[in-house]
Amino acid sequence: MRAQIITDPRRAEYITNKLAERLHLGITNDCMFNASTAACGSNGPFLGDHICSGSDCANSLYTTKHRKVLESHIERIDKFLDGGKGHQQFIEHLRKDRARIVALLREMTREQELHEEES
C-alpha cells in the first residue's frame, strides 16, 4: 500500500478539495471524474441520470459495496433475456453488459481473496 503523510495543513486542504471535486459516489459504481478520459464527455459525470457508461469508462471505480447492486443487475438482465423479447441490438448490448459485470465481479472476488490471504 502506498501512503502519503501530509504535514502542511494547506496542502492537506488542497488535496481534499481536489478529491471532492473529482470523486462522485454512485449506486452501481463510483466515478473519479477526469474529463479527458470520461465516456460521458466533459460535462459529466451522470451517475444518477442512467447515462453513466459504468464499466465502459476509465473513470469508473467499483468496490465491494457495489457487489449486491451488480448481482441484482445481472438478475434483471437474465430475466429480460429469458423473456425472448426485444430488439436484437439491445439484446446484444445487454449480453455485453452482463459479460462485463460478471468479469468485474470475478475480479472483485479475486482481489478480496488475495486481500484475505495477506491478512
mmCIF file with all atom_site columns, C-alpha atoms in Angstrom:
data_model
loop_
_atom_site.group_PDB
_atom_site.id
_atom_site.type_symbol
_atom_site.label_atom_id
_atom_site.label_alt_id
_atom_site.label_comp_id
_atom_site.label_asym_id
_atom_site.label_entity_id
_atom_site.label_seq_id
_atom_site.pdbx_PDB_ins_code
_atom_site.Cartn_x
_atom_site.Cartn_y
_atom_site.Cartn_z
_atom_site.occupancy
_atom_site.B_iso_or_equiv
_atom_site.pdbx_formal_charge
_atom_site.auth_seq_id
_atom_site.auth_comp_id
_atom_site.auth_asym_id
_atom_site.auth_atom_id
_atom_site.pdbx_PDB_model_num
ATOM 1   C CA . MET A 1 1   ? 0.000   0.000   0.000   1.00 0.00 ? 1   MET A CA 1
ATOM 2   C CA . ARG A 1 2   ? 1.313   3.408   -0.950  1.00 0.00 ? 2   ARG A CA 1
ATOM 3   C CA . ALA A 1 3   ? 0.510   6.174   1.518   1.00 0.00 ? 3   ALA A CA 1
ATOM 4   C CA . GLN A 1 4   ? 1.369   9.815   1.814   1.00 0.00 ? 4   GLN A CA 1
ATOM 5   C CA . ILE A 1 5   ? 1.652   11.766  5.055   1.00 0.00 ? 5   ILE A CA 1
ATOM 6   C CA . ILE A 1 6   ? 0.774   15.423  4.660   1.00 0.00 ? 6   ILE A CA 1
ATOM 7   C CA . THR A 1 7   ? 2.028   17.686  7.433   1.00 0.00 ? 7   THR A CA 1
ATOM 8   C CA . ASP A 1 8   ? 1.197   21.009  5.783   1.00 0.00 ? 8   ASP A CA 1
ATOM 9   C CA . PRO A 1 9   ? -2.469  21.831  6.584   1.00 0.00 ? 9   PRO A CA 1
ATOM 10  C CA . ARG A 1 10  ? -2.811  23.967  3.431   1.00 0.00 ? 10  ARG A CA 1
ATOM 11  C CA . ARG A 1 11  ? -1.576  21.087  1.262   1.00 0.00 ? 11  ARG A CA 1
ATOM 12  C CA . ALA A 1 12  ? -3.936  18.661  3.021   1.00 0.00 ? 12  ALA A CA 1
ATOM 13  C CA . GLU A 1 13  ? -6.879  21.003  2.423   1.00 0.00 ? 13  GLU A CA 1
ATOM 14  C CA . TYR A 1 14  ? -5.911  21.418  -1.242  1.00 0.00 ? 14  TYR A CA 1
ATOM 15  C CA . ILE A 1 15  ? -5.729  17.632  -1.781  1.00 0.00 ? 15  ILE A CA 1
ATOM 16  C CA . THR A 1 16  ? -9.056  17.107  -0.019  1.00 0.00 ? 16  THR A CA 1
ATOM 17  C CA . ASN A 1 17  ? -10.745 19.795  -2.100  1.00 0.00 ? 17  ASN A CA 1
ATOM 18  C CA . LYS A 1 18  ? -9.366  18.371  -5.365  1.00 0.00 ? 18  LYS A CA 1
ATOM 19  C CA . LEU A 1 19  ? -10.561 14.895  -4.404  1.00 0.00 ? 19  LEU A CA 1
ATOM 20  C CA . ALA A 1 20  ? -14.001 16.254  -3.521  1.00 0.00 ? 20  ALA A CA 1
ATOM 21  C CA . GLU A 1 21  ? -14.232 17.907  -6.958  1.00 0.00 ? 21  GLU A CA 1
ATOM 22  C CA . ARG A 1 22  ? -13.430 14.666  -8.792  1.00 0.00 ? 22  ARG A CA 1
ATOM 23  C CA . LEU A 1 23  ? -14.861 11.796  -6.717  1.00 0.00 ? 23  LEU A CA 1
ATOM 24  C CA . HIS A 1 24  ? -18.560 11.178  -7.289  1.00 0.00 ? 24  HIS A CA 1
ATOM 25  C CA . LEU A 1 25  ? -20.369 8.368   -5.479  1.00 0.00 ? 25  LEU A CA 1
ATOM 26  C CA . GLY A 1 26  ? -22.941 6.295   -7.316  1.00 0.00 ? 26  GLY A CA 1
ATOM 27  C CA . ILE A 1 27  ? -25.222 3.322   -6.801  1.00 0.00 ? 27  ILE A CA 1
ATOM 28  C CA . THR A 1 28  ? -23.637 0.834   -9.210  1.00 0.00 ? 28  THR A CA 1
ATOM 29  C CA . ASN A 1 29  ? -20.203 2.451   -9.374  1.00 0.00 ? 29  ASN A CA 1
ATOM 30  C CA . ASP A 1 30  ? -18.287 5.486   -8.226  1.00 0.00 ? 30  ASP A CA 1
ATOM 31  C CA . CYS A 1 31  ? -16.528 7.908   -10.565 1.00 0.00 ? 31  CYS A CA 1
ATOM 32  C CA . MET A 1 32  ? -13.126 9.556   -10.259 1.00 0.00 ? 32  MET A CA 1
ATOM 33  C CA . PHE A 1 33  ? -14.081 12.079  -12.925 1.00 0.00 ? 33  PHE A CA 1
ATOM 34  C CA . ASN A 1 34  ? -11.476 13.162  -15.446 1.00 0.00 ? 34  ASN A CA 1
ATOM 35  C CA . ALA A 1 35  ? -12.979 14.914  -18.479 1.00 0.00 ? 35  ALA A CA 1
ATOM 36  C CA . SER A 1 36  ? -10.188 13.769  -20.806 1.00 0.00 ? 36  SER A CA 1
ATOM 37  C CA . THR A 1 37  ? -10.959 10.059  -20.227 1.00 0.00 ? 37  THR A CA 1
ATOM 38  C CA . ALA A 1 38  ? -14.680 10.220  -19.440 1.00 0.00 ? 38  ALA A CA 1
ATOM 39  C CA . ALA A 1 39  ? -17.038 8.166   -21.611 1.00 0.00 ? 39  ALA A CA 1
ATOM 40  C CA . CYS A 1 40  ? -19.813 10.613  -20.664 1.00 0.00 ? 40  CYS A CA 1
ATOM 41  C CA . GLY A 1 41  ? -17.880 13.602  -22.015 1.00 0.00 ? 41  GLY A CA 1
ATOM 42  C CA . SER A 1 42  ? -16.529 16.721  -20.416 1.00 0.00 ? 42  SER A CA 1
ATOM 43  C CA . ASN A 1 43  ? -19.854 17.737  -18.831 1.00 0.00 ? 43  ASN A CA 1
ATOM 44  C CA . GLY A 1 44  ? -20.221 14.568  -16.735 1.00 0.00 ? 44  GLY A CA 1
ATOM 45  C CA . PRO A 1 45  ? -20.447 12.602  -14.597 1.00 0.00 ? 45  PRO A CA 1
ATOM 46  C CA . PHE A 1 46  ? -24.028 11.435  -14.907 1.00 0.00 ? 46  PHE A CA 1
ATOM 47  C CA . LEU A 1 47  ? -24.200 8.702   -12.251 1.00 0.00 ? 47  LEU A CA 1
ATOM 48  C CA . GLY A 1 48  ? -27.830 9.425   -11.369 1.00 0.00 ? 48  GLY A CA 1
ATOM 49  C CA . ASP A 1 49  ? -29.121 10.041  -14.895 1.00 0.00 ? 49  ASP A CA 1
ATOM 50  C CA . HIS A 1 50  ? -28.884 6.454   -16.203 1.00 0.00 ? 50  HIS A CA 1
ATOM 51  C CA . ILE A 1 51  ? -26.392 7.519   -18.850 1.00 0.00 ? 51  ILE A CA 1
ATOM 52  C CA . CYS A 1 52  ? -23.234 6.662   -16.934 1.00 0.00 ? 52  CYS A CA 1
ATOM 53  C CA . SER A 1 53  ? -21.146 4.276   -19.030 1.00 0.00 ? 53  SER A CA 1
ATOM 54  C CA . GLY A 1 54  ? -20.073 2.355   -15.944 1.00 0.00 ? 54  GLY A CA 1
ATOM 55  C CA . SER A 1 55  ? -17.683 -0.456  -16.754 1.00 0.00 ? 55  SER A CA 1
ATOM 56  C CA . ASP A 1 56  ? -17.042 1.021   -20.226 1.00 0.00 ? 56  ASP A CA 1
ATOM 57  C CA . CYS A 1 57  ? -15.388 4.091   -18.696 1.00 0.00 ? 57  CYS A CA 1
ATOM 58  C CA . ALA A 1 58  ? -11.816 4.520   -17.466 1.00 0.00 ? 58  ALA A CA 1
ATOM 59  C CA . ASN A 1 59  ? -13.098 6.769   -14.650 1.00 0.00 ? 59  ASN A CA 1
ATOM 60  C CA . SER A 1 60  ? -15.310 4.079   -13.144 1.00 0.00 ? 60  SER A CA 1
ATOM 61  C CA . LEU A 1 61  ? -14.498 2.765   -9.671  1.00 0.00 ? 61  LEU A CA 1
ATOM 62  C CA . TYR A 1 62  ? -16.024 -0.352  -8.157  1.00 0.00 ? 62  TYR A CA 1
ATOM 63  C CA . THR A 1 63  ? -15.819 -1.565  -4.591  1.00 0.00 ? 63  THR A CA 1
ATOM 64  C CA . THR A 1 64  ? -17.349 -4.464  -2.714  1.00 0.00 ? 64  THR A CA 1
ATOM 65  C CA . LYS A 1 65  ? -20.156 -2.119  -1.605  1.00 0.00 ? 65  LYS A CA 1
ATOM 66  C CA . HIS A 1 66  ? -21.408 -2.252  -5.216  1.00 0.00 ? 66  HIS A CA 1
ATOM 67  C CA . ARG A 1 67  ? -21.491 -6.077  -5.353  1.00 0.00 ? 67  ARG A CA 1
ATOM 68  C CA . LYS A 1 68  ? -25.165 -6.608  -4.410  1.00 0.00 ? 68  LYS A CA 1
ATOM 69  C CA . VAL A 1 69  ? -26.396 -3.996  -6.870  1.00 0.00 ? 69  VAL A CA 1
ATOM 70  C CA . LEU A 1 70  ? -24.282 -5.512  -9.644  1.00 0.00 ? 70  LEU A CA 1
ATOM 71  C CA . GLU A 1 71  ? -25.556 -9.000  -8.839  1.00 0.00 ? 71  GLU A CA 1
ATOM 72  C CA . SER A 1 72  ? -29.142 -7.680  -8.943  1.00 0.00 ? 72  SER A CA 1
ATOM 73  C CA . HIS A 1 73  ? -28.430 -6.071  -12.301 1.00 0.00 ? 73  HIS A CA 1
ATOM 74  C CA . ILE A 1 74  ? -27.292 -9.433  -13.686 1.00 0.00 ? 74  ILE A CA 1
ATOM 75  C CA . GLU A 1 75  ? -30.538 -10.990 -12.429 1.00 0.00 ? 75  GLU A CA 1
ATOM 76  C CA . ARG A 1 76  ? -32.594 -8.270  -14.185 1.00 0.00 ? 76  ARG A CA 1
ATOM 77  C CA . ILE A 1 77  ? -30.660 -8.787  -17.418 1.00 0.00 ? 77  ILE A CA 1
ATOM 78  C CA . ASP A 1 78  ? -31.165 -12.560 -17.214 1.00 0.00 ? 78  ASP A CA 1
ATOM 79  C CA . LYS A 1 79  ? -34.889 -12.129 -16.599 1.00 0.00 ? 79  LYS A CA 1
ATOM 80  C CA . PHE A 1 80  ? -35.233 -9.848  -19.615 1.00 0.00 ? 80  PHE A CA 1
ATOM 81  C CA . LEU A 1 81  ? -33.177 -12.149 -21.863 1.00 0.00 ? 81  LEU A CA 1
ATOM 82  C CA . ASP A 1 82  ? -35.170 -15.192 -20.733 1.00 0.00 ? 82  ASP A CA 1
ATOM 83  C CA . GLY A 1 83  ? -38.338 -13.380 -21.879 1.00 0.00 ? 83  GLY A CA 1
ATOM 84  C CA . GLY A 1 84  ? -37.268 -13.726 -25.504 1.00 0.00 ? 84  GLY A CA 1
ATOM 85  C CA . LYS A 1 85  ? -38.353 -10.216 -26.450 1.00 0.00 ? 85  LYS A CA 1
ATOM 86  C CA . GLY A 1 86  ? -36.507 -7.089  -27.506 1.00 0.00 ? 86  GLY A CA 1
ATOM 87  C CA . HIS A 1 87  ? -34.603 -5.605  -30.413 1.00 0.00 ? 87  HIS A CA 1
ATOM 88  C CA . GLN A 1 88  ? -31.563 -7.660  -31.436 1.00 0.00 ? 88  GLN A CA 1
ATOM 89  C CA . GLN A 1 89  ? -29.115 -4.764  -30.957 1.00 0.00 ? 89  GLN A CA 1
ATOM 90  C CA . PHE A 1 90  ? -30.470 -4.099  -27.474 1.00 0.00 ? 90  PHE A CA 1
ATOM 91  C CA . ILE A 1 91  ? -30.208 -7.785  -26.601 1.00 0.00 ? 91  ILE A CA 1
ATOM 92  C CA . GLU A 1 92  ? -26.588 -7.815  -27.792 1.00 0.00 ? 92  GLU A CA 1
ATOM 93  C CA . HIS A 1 93  ? -25.863 -4.718  -25.710 1.00 0.00 ? 93  HIS A CA 1
ATOM 94  C CA . LEU A 1 94  ? -27.335 -6.414  -22.621 1.00 0.00 ? 94  LEU A CA 1
ATOM 95  C CA . ARG A 1 95  ? -25.257 -9.560  -23.218 1.00 0.00 ? 95  ARG A CA 1
ATOM 96  C CA . LYS A 1 96  ? -22.060 -7.492  -23.453 1.00 0.00 ? 96  LYS A CA 1
ATOM 97  C CA . ASP A 1 97  ? -23.037 -5.519  -20.357 1.00 0.00 ? 97  ASP A CA 1
ATOM 98  C CA . ARG A 1 98  ? -23.698 -8.759  -18.489 1.00 0.00 ? 98  ARG A CA 1
ATOM 99  C CA . ALA A 1 99  ? -20.334 -10.210 -19.509 1.00 0.00 ? 99  ALA A CA 1
ATOM 100 C CA . ARG A 1 100 ? -18.520 -7.081  -18.293 1.00 0.00 ? 100 ARG A CA 1
ATOM 101 C CA . ILE A 1 101 ? -20.315 -7.182  -14.949 1.00 0.00 ? 101 ILE A CA 1
ATOM 102 C CA . VAL A 1 102 ? -19.582 -10.890 -14.476 1.00 0.00 ? 102 VAL A CA 1
ATOM 103 C CA . ALA A 1 103 ? -15.895 -10.249 -15.225 1.00 0.00 ? 103 ALA A CA 1
ATOM 104 C CA . LEU A 1 104 ? -15.902 -7.336  -12.798 1.00 0.00 ? 104 LEU A CA 1
ATOM 105 C CA . LEU A 1 105 ? -17.447 -9.447  -10.035 1.00 0.00 ? 105 LEU A CA 1
ATOM 106 C CA . ARG A 1 106 ? -14.880 -12.206 -10.645 1.00 0.00 ? 106 ARG A CA 1
ATOM 107 C CA . GLU A 1 107 ? -12.080 -9.650  -10.350 1.00 0.00 ? 107 GLU A CA 1
ATOM 108 C CA . MET A 1 108 ? -13.588 -8.319  -7.112  1.00 0.00 ? 108 MET A CA 1
ATOM 109 C CA . THR A 1 109 ? -13.688 -11.868 -5.739  1.00 0.00 ? 109 THR A CA 1
ATOM 110 C CA . ARG A 1 110 ? -10.048 -12.496 -6.709  1.00 0.00 ? 110 ARG A CA 1
ATOM 111 C CA . GLU A 1 111 ? -8.923  -9.228  -5.119  1.00 0.00 ? 111 GLU A CA 1
ATOM 112 C CA . GLN A 1 112 ? -10.886 -9.967  -1.950  1.00 0.00 ? 112 GLN A CA 1
ATOM 113 C CA . GLU A 1 113 ? -9.382  -13.464 -1.712  1.00 0.00 ? 113 GLU A CA 1
ATOM 114 C CA . LEU A 1 114 ? -5.859  -12.068 -2.180  1.00 0.00 ? 114 LEU A CA 1
ATOM 115 C CA . HIS A 1 115 ? -6.514  -9.459  0.498   1.00 0.00 ? 115 HIS A CA 1
ATOM 116 C CA . GLU A 1 116 ? -7.747  -12.154 2.889   1.00 0.00 ? 116 GLU A CA 1
ATOM 117 C CA . GLU A 1 117 ? -4.649  -14.274 2.212   1.00 0.00 ? 117 GLU A CA 1
ATOM 118 C CA . GLU A 1 118 ? -2.398  -11.306 3.007   1.00 0.00 ? 118 GLU A CA 1
ATOM 119 C CA . SER A 1 119 ? -4.197  -10.648 6.303   1.00 0.00 ? 119 SER A CA 1
#
